[in-house]
Structures are given as structure tokens and as C-alpha cells.
Tab-separated table of C-alpha atoms in Angstrom:
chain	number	residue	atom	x	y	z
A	1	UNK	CA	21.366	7.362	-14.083
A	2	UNK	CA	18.691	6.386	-11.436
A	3	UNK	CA	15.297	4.993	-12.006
A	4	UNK	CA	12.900	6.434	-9.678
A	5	UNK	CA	10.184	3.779	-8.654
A	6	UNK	CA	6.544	4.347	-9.059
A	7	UNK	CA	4.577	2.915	-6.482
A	8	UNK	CA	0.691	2.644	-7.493
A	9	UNK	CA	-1.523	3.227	-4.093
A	10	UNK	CA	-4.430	1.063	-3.916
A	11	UNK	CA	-3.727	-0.352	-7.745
A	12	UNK	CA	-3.998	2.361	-10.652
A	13	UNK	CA	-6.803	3.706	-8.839
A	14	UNK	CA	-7.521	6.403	-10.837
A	15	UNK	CA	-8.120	4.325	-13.835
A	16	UNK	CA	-9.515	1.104	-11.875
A	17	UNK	CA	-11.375	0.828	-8.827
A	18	UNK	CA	-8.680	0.949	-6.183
A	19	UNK	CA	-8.134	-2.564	-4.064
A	20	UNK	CA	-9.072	-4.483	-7.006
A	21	UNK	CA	-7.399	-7.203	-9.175
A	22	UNK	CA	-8.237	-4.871	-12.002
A	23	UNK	CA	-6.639	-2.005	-10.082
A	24	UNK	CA	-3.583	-4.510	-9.612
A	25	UNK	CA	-2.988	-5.924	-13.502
A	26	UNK	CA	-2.881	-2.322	-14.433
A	27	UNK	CA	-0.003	-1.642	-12.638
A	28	UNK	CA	1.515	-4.607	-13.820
A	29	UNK	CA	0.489	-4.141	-17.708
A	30	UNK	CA	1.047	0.013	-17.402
A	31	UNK	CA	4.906	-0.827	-15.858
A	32	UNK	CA	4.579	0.224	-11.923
A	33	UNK	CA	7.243	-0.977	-9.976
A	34	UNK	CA	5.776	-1.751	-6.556
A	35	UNK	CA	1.735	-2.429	-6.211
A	36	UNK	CA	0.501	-0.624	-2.185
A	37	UNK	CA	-3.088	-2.750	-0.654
A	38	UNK	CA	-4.696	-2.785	2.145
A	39	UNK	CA	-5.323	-6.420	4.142
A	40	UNK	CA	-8.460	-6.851	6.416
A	41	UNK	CA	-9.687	-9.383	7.940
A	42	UNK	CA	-13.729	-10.712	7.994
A	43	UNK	CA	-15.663	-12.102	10.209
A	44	UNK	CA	-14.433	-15.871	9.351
A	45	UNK	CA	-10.542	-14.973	9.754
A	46	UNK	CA	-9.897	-14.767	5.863
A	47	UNK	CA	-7.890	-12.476	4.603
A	48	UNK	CA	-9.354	-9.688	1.346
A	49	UNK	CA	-8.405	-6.624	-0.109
A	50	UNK	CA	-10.023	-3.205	1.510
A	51	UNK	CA	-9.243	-0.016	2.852
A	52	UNK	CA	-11.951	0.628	4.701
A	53	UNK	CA	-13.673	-0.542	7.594
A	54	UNK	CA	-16.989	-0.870	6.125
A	55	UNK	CA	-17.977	-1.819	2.830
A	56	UNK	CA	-20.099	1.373	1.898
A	57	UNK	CA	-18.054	3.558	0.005
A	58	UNK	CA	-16.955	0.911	-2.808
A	59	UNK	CA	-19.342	-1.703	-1.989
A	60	UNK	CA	-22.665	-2.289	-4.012
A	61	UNK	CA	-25.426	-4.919	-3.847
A	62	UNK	CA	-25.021	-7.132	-7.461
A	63	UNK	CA	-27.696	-4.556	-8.882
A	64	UNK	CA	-25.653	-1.582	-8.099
A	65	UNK	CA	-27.751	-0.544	-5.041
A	66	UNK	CA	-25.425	1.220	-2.499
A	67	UNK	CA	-25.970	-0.242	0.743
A	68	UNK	CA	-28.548	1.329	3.233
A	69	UNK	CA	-26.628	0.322	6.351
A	70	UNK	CA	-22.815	0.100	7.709
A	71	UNK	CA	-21.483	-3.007	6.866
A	72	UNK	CA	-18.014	-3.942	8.781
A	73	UNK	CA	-16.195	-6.439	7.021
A	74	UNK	CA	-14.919	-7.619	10.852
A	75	UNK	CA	-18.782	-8.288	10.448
A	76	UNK	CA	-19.023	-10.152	7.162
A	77	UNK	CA	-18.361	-13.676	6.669
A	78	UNK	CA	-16.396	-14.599	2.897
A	79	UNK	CA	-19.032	-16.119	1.527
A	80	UNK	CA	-21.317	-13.390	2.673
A	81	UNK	CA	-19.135	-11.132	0.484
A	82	UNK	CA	-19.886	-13.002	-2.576
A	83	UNK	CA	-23.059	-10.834	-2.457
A	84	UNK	CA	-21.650	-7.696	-3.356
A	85	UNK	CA	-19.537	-6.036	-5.807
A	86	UNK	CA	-17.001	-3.634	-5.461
A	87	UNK	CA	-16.568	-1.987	-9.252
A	88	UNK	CA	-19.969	-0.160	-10.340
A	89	UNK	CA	-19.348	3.230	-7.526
A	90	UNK	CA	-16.091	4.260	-9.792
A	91	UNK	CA	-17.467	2.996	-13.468
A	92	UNK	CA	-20.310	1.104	-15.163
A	93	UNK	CA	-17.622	-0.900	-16.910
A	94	UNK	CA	-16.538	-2.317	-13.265
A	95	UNK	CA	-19.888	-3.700	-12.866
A	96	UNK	CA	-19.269	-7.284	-10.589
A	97	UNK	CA	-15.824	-6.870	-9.653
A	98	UNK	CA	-15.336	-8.833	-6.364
A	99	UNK	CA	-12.882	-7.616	-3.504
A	100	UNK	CA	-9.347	-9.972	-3.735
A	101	UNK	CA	-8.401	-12.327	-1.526
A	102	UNK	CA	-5.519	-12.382	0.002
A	103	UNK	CA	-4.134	-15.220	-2.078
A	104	UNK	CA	-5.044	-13.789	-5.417
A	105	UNK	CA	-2.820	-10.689	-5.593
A	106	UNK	CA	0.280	-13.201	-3.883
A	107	UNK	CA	-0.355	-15.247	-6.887
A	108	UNK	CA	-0.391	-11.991	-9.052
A	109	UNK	CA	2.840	-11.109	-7.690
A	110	UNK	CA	4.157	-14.783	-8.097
A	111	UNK	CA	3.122	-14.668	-11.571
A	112	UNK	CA	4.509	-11.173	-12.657
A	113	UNK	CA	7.590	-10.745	-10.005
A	114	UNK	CA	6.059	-6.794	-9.211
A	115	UNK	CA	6.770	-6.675	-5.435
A	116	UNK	CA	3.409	-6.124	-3.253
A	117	UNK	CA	3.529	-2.864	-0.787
A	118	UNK	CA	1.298	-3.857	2.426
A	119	UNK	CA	0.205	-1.452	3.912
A	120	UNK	CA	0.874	-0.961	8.067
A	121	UNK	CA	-3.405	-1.802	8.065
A	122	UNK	CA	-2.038	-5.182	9.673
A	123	UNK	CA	-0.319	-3.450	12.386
A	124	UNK	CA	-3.486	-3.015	13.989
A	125	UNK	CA	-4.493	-6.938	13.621
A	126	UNK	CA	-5.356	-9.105	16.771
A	127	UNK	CA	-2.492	-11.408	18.000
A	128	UNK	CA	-4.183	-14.681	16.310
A	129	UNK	CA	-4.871	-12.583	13.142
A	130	UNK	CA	-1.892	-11.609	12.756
A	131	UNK	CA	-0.131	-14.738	13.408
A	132	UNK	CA	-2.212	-16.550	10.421
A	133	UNK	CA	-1.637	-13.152	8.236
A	134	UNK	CA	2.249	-14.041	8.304
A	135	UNK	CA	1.724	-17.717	7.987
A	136	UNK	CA	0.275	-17.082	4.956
A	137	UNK	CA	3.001	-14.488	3.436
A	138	UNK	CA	5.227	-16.776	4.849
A	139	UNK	CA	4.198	-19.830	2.531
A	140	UNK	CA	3.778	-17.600	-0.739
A	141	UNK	CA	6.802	-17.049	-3.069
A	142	UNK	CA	5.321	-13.562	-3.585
A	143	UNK	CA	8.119	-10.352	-3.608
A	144	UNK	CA	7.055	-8.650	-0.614
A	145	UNK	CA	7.208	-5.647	1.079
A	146	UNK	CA	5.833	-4.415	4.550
A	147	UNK	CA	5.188	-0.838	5.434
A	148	UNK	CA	5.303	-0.193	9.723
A	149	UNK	CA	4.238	2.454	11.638
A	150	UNK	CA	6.033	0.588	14.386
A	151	UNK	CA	9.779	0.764	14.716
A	152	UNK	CA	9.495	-2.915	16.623
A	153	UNK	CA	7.035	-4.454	13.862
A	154	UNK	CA	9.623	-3.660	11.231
A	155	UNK	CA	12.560	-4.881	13.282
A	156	UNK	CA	10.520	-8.231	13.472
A	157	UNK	CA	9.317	-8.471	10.158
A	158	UNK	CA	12.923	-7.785	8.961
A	159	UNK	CA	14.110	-11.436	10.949
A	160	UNK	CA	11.205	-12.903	9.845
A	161	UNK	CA	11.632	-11.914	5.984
A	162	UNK	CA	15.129	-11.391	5.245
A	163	UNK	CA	14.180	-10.842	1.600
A	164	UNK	CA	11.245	-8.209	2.145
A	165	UNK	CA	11.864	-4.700	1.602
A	166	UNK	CA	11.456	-2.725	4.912
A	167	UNK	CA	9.102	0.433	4.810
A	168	UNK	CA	8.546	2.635	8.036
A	169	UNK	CA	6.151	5.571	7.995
A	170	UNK	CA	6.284	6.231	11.697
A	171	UNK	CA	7.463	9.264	13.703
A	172	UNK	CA	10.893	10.557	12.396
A	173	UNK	CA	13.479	10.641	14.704
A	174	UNK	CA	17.202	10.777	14.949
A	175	UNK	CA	17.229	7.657	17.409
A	176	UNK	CA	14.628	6.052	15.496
A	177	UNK	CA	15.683	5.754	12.261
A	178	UNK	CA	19.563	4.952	13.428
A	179	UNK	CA	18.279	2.252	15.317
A	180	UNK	CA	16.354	0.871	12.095
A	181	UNK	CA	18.922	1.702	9.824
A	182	UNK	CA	21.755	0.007	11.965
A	183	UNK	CA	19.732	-3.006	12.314
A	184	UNK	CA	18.291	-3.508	8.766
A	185	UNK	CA	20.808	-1.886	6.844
A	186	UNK	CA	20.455	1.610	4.663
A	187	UNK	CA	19.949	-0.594	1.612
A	188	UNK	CA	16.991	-2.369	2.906
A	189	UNK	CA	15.259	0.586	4.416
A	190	UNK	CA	12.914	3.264	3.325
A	191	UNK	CA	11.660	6.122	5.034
A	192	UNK	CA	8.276	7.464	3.948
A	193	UNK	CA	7.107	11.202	4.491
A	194	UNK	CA	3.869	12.434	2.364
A	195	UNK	CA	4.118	15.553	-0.085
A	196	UNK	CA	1.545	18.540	0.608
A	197	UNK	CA	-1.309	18.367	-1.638
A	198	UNK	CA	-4.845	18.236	-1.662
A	199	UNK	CA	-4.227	14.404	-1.619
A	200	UNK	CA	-2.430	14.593	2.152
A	201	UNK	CA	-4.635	17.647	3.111
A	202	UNK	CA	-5.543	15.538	5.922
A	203	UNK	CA	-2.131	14.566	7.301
A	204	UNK	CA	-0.736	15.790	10.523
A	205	UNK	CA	3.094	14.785	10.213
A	206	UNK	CA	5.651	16.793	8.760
A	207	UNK	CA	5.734	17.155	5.043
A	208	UNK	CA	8.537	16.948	2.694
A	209	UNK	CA	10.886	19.148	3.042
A	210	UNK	CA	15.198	19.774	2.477
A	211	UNK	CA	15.653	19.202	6.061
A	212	UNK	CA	13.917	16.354	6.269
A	213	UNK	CA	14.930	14.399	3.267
A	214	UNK	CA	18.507	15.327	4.403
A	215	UNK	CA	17.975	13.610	7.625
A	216	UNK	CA	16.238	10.242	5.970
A	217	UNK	CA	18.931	10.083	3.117
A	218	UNK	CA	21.197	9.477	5.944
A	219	UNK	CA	20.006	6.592	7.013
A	220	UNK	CA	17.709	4.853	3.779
A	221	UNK	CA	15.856	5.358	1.112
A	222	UNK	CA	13.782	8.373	0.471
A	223	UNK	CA	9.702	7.335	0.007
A	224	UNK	CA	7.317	10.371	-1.248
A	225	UNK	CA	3.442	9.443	-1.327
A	226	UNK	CA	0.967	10.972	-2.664
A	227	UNK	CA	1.627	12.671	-5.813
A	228	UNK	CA	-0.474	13.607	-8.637
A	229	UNK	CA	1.334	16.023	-10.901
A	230	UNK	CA	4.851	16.380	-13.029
A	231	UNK	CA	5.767	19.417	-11.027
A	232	UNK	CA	4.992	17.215	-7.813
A	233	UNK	CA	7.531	14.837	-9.351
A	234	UNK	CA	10.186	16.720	-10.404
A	235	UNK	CA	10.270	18.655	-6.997
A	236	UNK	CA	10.304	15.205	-4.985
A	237	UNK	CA	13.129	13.271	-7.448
A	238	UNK	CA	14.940	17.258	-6.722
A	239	UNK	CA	15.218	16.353	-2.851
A	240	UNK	CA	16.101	13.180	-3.518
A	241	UNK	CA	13.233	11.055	-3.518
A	242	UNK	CA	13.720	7.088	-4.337
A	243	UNK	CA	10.045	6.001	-4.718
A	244	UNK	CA	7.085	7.638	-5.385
A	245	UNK	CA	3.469	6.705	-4.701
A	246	UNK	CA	1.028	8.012	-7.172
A	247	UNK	CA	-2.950	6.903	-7.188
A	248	UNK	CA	-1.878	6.691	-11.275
A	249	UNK	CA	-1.690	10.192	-12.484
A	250	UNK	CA	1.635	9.797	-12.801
A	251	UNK	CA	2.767	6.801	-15.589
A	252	UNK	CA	5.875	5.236	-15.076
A	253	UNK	CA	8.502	6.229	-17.384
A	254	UNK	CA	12.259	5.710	-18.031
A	255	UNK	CA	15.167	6.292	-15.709
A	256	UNK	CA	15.517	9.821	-13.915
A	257	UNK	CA	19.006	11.000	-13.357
A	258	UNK	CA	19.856	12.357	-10.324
């Protein structure tokens, strides 16, 4: 008997507004095993909680009043963010909820123990950014994970963090994924590949698949994102899958045997 992980994307965005500390205590109080956010960074070098470059598709003025004009958080200072609210666009009973900083969800995760998924958003940080970025994970006593696009990022993160789990969701490759699984070890390593759905209509990599989840269970852990449905499920935990992200139409449950 196995227990499957369920890995909430964004929070339990479909019942929260995703990126939030709402979004993130429901996947604490609903039982998720592993909470996936997005860092940015603003204008002033502090670290929130976004996906998005801009502010406009979750962001609101205090009275609900979507905002006329792009607004880049690399624009926007902290304290300029105070201004705005980020819960009214998905529900009236959202109304005020403020993006997280980066220290509130590593106290979240200090609090509760539920491991925090970041997403490879920081890969894509400058050099100074990303520098303070660590600094700061470095100091928490947050369970942390890092998800890399970049075999190199992963193998440095790895010395870095001995005690992170290791997520890569780059190109799939024989060489690749031997040379991450030889360095980090199969149990510290997993390899993510999306499921096709109207959810990853927009992806251009190769989808699950026998082959392919052959090929990854050779070398680590089997990651599945973005499911929505029990059939979804069953067919991912049938090729082998060891965590699965859902946006929170899936709830977690018992163990699955496999």
C-alpha cells in the first residue's frame, strides 16, 4: 500500500483564490500533501506570492475596480501593493485578501510541517535576486521543495539544501535524468510530465504516456500535473504516478495501492 501525494497548484485554487494564504490553509485544513506557489519579486527586492507578471488578472483596487492599466509587479513597490486586493475577481467572499509575502507561507509551512512546492518562476530571477531569494529559504525552518527547469539549478540547489526535495520539469532525456538521478539519488528526485487535458491544452512537451513513465520510473519519482477528474487519477496512479498536482478538484484521500 502506497499513498499517492496530492499536490495543490497555486493553493486549493478552485475553492480559494489561487496564490493566496487562503488558497494555502486550505490545503493544509483539506489534507494536501505538498502546497505549489509562485515567487516574484517587486520593485523594492521583496519577495510575494504571484503567478503573473502583472497584477491584472487577480488584482483589484480595495473597491473591487479591475485595474485600467498593466501593472508589473517588477514595477510595484510593497507598500504600493498594500493598495490592492487580490480575492474579489474569484468570489465576493475574498473581498481584501492581500498577495503573501514570502515569509508568510514559510511560516505557514513552519507552523503545519506541509512541504512548500516552488515553482521554477525563480529560475528566471536576476543574479542579486536570486542570491537574497535563497538567503531567505536558507534561514527559514520551512520543508521545502524546488521545482527546476534547469538540470544545473537543481544540481545546485540539491548541495545547497540537502533536505529539499528535488523536482525537475525540464526536457526528458536519457543523459539528463541519469546525470540527476546519479547525483541526487532516485529517492530524492522527481520527474514531472503534464497529463493531456484542457488544463495543459497549452503545453508543448510530451504528455504522459507508458513509454515515458517507464523511462522516469527508472531513474525517480513519477510527478503528473494537472489533473481534474477521478478517471484522470486512476489512469495516472495506473502508470505509476507518485504525486499528483490538482488545482483542488481532486480531495486528498487515503492510501492508493499500487
Amino acid at each position: 500500500m502506497k499513498k499517492v501525494r496530492l499536490q495543490a497548484h497555486r493553493g486549493v485554487s478552485t475553492d480559494f483564490p489561487e496564490n493566496t494564504m487562503s488558497a494555502f490553509w486550505g490545503a493544509v485544513e483539506q489534507g494536501y500533501d505538498v502546497i505549489e506557489l509562485d515567487p516574484a519579486v517587486t520593485k523594492d527586492k521583496q519577495f510575494i506570492i504571484l503567478h503573473d507578471h502583472t497584477l491584472n488578472r487577480t488584482g483589484r483596487f480595495a473597491d473591487g475596480t479591475p485595474l485600467p492599466e498593466q501593472k508589473k509587479i517588477a514595477d510595484t513597490t510593497l507598500e504600493e501593493l498594500a493598495a490592492y486586493e487580490f480575492g474579489s475577481w474569484f468570489s465576493p467572499a475574498f473581498v481584501g485578501e492581500k498577495l503573501p509575502r514570502l515569509e508568510d507561507v514559510l511560516k505557514l509551512s513552519e507552523k503545519t510541517g506541509i512541504p512548500l512546492k516552488i515553482d521554477n518562476k525563480f529560475e528566471h530571477f536576476a543574479e542579486p535576486d536570486l542570491t537574497a531569494f535563497l538567503n531567505i529559504l536558507e534561514d527559514s525552518h520551512a520543508h521545502l521543495a524546488f521545482t527546476c527547469a534547469r538540470a544545473g539549478n537543481l544540481l545546485m540547489l540539491s548541495e545547497r539544501f540537502p533536505e529539499a526535495e528535488l523536482h525537475y520539469d525540464g526536457a526528458i532525456d536519457d543523459e539528463t535524468l541519469a546525470l540527476l538521478s546519479g547525483s541526487v539519488g532516485p529517492d530524492r528526485l522527481t520527474v514531472w510530465v503534464p497529463y493531456k487535458n484542457k488544463d495543459t491544452s497549452w503545453v508543448t512537451v510530451e504528455f504522459l504516456n507508458e513509454d515515458l513513465a517507464q523511462k522516469i520510473k527508472q531513474y525517480g519519482a513519477l510527478g503528473v500535473w494537472i489533473l481534474s477528474t477521478e478517471e484522470e487519477y486512476q489512469k495516472a496512479v495506473a502508470l505509476g504516478a507518485d504525486i499528483i498536482e490538482t488545482t483542488g478538484s481532486l480531495k486528498p484521500r487515503k492510501g492508493v495501492e499500487k
